[in-house]
mmCIF file of C-alpha atoms in Angstrom:
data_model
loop_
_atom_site.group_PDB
_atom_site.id
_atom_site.type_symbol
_atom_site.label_atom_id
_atom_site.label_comp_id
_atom_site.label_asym_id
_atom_site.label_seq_id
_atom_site.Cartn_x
_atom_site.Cartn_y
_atom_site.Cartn_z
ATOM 1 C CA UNK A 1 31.707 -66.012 -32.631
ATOM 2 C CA UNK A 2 32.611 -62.429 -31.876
ATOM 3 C CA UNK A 3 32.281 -59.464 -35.076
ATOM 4 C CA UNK A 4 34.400 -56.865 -34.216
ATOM 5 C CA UNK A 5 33.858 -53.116 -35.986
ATOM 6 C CA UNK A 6 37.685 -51.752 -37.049
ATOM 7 C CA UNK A 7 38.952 -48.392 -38.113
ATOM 8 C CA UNK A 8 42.420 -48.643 -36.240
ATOM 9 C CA UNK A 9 44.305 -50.332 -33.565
ATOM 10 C CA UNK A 10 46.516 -52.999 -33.553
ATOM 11 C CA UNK A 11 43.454 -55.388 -34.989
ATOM 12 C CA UNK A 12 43.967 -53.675 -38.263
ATOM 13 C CA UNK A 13 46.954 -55.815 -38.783
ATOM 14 C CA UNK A 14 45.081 -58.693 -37.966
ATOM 15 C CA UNK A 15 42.975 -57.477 -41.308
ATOM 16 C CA UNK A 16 45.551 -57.004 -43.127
ATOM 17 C CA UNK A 17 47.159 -60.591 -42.340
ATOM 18 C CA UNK A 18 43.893 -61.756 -43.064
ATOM 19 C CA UNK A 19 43.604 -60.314 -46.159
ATOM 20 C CA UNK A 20 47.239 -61.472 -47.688
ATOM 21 C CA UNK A 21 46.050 -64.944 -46.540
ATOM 22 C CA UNK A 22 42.875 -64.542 -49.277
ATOM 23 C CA UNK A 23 45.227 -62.922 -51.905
ATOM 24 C CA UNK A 24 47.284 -65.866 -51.629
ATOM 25 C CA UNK A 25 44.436 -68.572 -51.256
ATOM 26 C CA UNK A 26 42.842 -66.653 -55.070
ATOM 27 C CA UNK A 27 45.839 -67.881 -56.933
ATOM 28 C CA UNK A 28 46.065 -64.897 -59.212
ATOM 29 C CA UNK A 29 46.919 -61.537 -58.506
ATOM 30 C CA UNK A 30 44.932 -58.364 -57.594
ATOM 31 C CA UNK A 31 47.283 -55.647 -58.761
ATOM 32 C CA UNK A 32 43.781 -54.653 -61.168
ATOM 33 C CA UNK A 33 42.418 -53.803 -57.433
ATOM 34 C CA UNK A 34 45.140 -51.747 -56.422
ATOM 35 C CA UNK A 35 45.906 -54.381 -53.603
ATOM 36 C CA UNK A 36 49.085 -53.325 -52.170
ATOM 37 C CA UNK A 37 47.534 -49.432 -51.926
ATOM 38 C CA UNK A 38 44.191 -50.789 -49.911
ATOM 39 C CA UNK A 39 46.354 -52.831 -47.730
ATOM 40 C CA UNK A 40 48.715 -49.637 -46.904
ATOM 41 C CA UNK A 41 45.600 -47.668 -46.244
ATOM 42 C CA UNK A 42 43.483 -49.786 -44.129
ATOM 43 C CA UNK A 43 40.687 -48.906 -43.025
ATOM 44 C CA UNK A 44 40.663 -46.359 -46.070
ATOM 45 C CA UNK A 45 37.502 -46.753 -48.225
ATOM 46 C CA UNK A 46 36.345 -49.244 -45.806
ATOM 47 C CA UNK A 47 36.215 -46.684 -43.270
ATOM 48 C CA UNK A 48 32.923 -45.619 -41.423
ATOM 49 C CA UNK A 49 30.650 -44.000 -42.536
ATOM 50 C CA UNK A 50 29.916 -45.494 -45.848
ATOM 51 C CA UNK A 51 31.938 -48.527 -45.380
ATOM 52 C CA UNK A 52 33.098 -51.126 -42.639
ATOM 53 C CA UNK A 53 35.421 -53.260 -41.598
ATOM 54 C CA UNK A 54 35.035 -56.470 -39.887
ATOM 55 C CA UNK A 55 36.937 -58.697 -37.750
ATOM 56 C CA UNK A 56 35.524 -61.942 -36.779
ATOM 57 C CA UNK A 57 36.774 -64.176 -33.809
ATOM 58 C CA UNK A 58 36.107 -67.511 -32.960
ATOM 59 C CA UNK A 59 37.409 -68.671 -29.561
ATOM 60 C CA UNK A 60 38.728 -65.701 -29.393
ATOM 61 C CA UNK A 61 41.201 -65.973 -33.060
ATOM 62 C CA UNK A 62 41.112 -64.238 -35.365
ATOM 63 C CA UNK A 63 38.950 -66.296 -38.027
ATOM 64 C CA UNK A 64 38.006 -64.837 -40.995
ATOM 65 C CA UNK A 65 36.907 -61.315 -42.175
ATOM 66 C CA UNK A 66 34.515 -58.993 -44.552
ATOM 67 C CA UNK A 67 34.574 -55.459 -45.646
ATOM 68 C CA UNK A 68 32.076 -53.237 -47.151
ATOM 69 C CA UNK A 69 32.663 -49.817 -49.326
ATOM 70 C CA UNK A 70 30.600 -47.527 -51.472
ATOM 71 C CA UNK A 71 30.256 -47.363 -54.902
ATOM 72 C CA UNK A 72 27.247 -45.240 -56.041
ATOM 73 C CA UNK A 73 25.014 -43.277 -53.082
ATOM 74 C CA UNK A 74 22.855 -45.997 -52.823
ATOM 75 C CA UNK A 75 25.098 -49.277 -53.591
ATOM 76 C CA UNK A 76 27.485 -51.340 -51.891
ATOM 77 C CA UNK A 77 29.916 -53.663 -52.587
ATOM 78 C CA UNK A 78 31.015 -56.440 -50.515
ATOM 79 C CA UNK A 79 34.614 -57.551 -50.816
ATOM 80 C CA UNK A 80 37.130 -59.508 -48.704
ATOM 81 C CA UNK A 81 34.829 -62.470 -47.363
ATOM 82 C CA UNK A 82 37.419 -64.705 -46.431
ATOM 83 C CA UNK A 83 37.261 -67.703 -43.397
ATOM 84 C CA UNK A 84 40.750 -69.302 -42.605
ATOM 85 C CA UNK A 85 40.852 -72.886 -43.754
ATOM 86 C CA UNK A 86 41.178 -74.118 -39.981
ATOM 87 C CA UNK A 87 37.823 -72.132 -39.234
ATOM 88 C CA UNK A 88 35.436 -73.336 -41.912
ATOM 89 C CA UNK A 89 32.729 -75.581 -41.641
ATOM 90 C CA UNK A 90 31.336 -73.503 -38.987
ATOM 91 C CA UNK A 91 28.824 -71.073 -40.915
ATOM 92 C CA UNK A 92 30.991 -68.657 -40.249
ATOM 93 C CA UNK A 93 31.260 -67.256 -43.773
ATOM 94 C CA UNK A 94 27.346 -67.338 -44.009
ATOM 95 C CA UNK A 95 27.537 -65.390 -40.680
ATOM 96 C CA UNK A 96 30.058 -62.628 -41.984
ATOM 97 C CA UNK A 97 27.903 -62.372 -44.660
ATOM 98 C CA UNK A 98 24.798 -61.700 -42.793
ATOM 99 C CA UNK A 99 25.845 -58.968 -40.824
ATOM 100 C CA UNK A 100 27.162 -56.945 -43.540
ATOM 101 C CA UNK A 101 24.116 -57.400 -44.913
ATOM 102 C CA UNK A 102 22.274 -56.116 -42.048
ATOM 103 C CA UNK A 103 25.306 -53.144 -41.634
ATOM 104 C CA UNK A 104 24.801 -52.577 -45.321
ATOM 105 C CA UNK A 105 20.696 -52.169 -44.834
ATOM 106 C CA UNK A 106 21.130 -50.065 -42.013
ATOM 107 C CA UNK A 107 23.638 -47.421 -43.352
ATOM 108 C CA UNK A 108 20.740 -46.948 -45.921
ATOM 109 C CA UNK A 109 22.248 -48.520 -49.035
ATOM 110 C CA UNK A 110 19.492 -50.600 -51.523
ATOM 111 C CA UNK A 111 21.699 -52.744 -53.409
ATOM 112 C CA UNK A 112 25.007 -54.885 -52.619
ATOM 113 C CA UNK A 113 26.844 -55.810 -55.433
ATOM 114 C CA UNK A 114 30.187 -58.422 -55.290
ATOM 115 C CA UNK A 115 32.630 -60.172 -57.179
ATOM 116 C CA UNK A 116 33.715 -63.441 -57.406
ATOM 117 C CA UNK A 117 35.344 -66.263 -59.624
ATOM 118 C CA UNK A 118 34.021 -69.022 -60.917
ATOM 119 C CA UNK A 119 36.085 -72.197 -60.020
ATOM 120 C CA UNK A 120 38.443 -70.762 -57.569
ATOM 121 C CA UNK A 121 35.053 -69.758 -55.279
ATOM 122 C CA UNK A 122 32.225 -72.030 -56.130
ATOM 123 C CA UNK A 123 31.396 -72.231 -52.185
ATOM 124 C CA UNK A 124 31.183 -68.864 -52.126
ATOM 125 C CA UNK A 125 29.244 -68.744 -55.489
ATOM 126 C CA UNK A 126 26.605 -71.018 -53.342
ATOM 127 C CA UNK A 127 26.945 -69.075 -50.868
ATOM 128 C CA UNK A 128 25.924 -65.662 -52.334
ATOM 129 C CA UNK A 129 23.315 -67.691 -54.240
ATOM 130 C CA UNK A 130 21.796 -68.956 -51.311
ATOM 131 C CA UNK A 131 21.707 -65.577 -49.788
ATOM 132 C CA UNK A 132 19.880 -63.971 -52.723
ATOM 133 C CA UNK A 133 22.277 -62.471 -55.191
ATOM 134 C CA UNK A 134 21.915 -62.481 -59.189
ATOM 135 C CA UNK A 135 24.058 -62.285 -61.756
ATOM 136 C CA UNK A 136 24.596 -58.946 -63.393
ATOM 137 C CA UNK A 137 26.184 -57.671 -66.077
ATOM 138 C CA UNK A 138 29.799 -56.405 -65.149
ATOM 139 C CA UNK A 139 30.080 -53.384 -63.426
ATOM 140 C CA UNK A 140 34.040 -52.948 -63.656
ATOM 141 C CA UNK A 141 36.233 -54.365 -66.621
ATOM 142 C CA UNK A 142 37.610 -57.352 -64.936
ATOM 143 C CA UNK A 143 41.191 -59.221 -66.128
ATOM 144 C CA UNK A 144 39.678 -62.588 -64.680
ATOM 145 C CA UNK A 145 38.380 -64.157 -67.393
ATOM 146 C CA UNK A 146 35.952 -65.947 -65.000
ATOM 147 C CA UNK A 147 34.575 -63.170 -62.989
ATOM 148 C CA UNK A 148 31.216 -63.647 -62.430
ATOM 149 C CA UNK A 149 29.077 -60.002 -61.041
ATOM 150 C CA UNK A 150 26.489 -60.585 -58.443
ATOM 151 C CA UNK A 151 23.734 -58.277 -57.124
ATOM 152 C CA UNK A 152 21.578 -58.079 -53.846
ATOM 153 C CA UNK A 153 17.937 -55.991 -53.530
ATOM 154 C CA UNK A 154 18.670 -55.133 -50.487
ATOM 155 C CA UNK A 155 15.368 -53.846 -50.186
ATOM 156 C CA UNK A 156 14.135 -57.343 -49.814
ATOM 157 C CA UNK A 157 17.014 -59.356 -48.825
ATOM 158 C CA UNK A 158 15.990 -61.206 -45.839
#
């Protein structure tokens, strides 16, 4: 398992394939998110140094993916955690997860916040769980009905 750090090159397409595959796998649409604008301007507000990009291989494919951008001076939000259905089963969302944890600690932000939806993405519900997050009270106006709002301390996450 290989993360890779991207602002440009030909592995942003690889992001961007990556991240039609998760607006497809969601089953509704993200026009609320302005989809089709943050796809055009990868790395955009991903881009270093308040957010990231990342790329992760396994045996050298291109397996799944995570991004990171600011919202407030001090908070984060994690978006785009996606694994291709051929790579799960291998921790490897748990991993992505972990390191932009660790990117999102070191770039000096205290909290990580996320969305999610409740029974389209009750792995990754478990999965942020596990990891530490609560529910918050919404921090965007959400069309999803089932949006759930999840926070991190990441003053004493880990």
């Amino acid at each position: 398992m290989e993360f890779l750090h991207i602002e440009s090159g030909p592995e942003i397409d690889e992001i961007r394939t990556l991240f039609l595959e998760y607006a497809q796998w969601l089953n509704f649409s993200l026009y609320f998110q302005d989809f089709d604008k943050e796809l055009q301007g990868l790395p955009g507000e991903y881009s270093l140094p308040h957010g990231r990009l990342i790329l992760c291989r396994f045996d050298g494919k291109a397996a799944g993916c995570v991004a990171l951008k600011r919202l407030e001076p001090q908070v984060c939000e994690m978006k785009r955690l996606y694994v291709r259905p051929e790579f799960r089963g291998h921790q490897l969302g748990r991993e992505l997860a972990l390191h932009l944890i660790e990117e999102a600690r070191r770039t000096g932000y205290t909290a990580m916040r996320l969305d999610t939806v409740r029974g389209t993405m009750d792995a990754a519900i478990r999965l942020y769980r596990s990891l530490g997050f609560e529910e918050i009270p919404p921090y965007y106006k959400s069309p999803v009905p089932e949006t759930l709002f999840l926070e991190l301390d990441l003053r004493n996450a880990g």
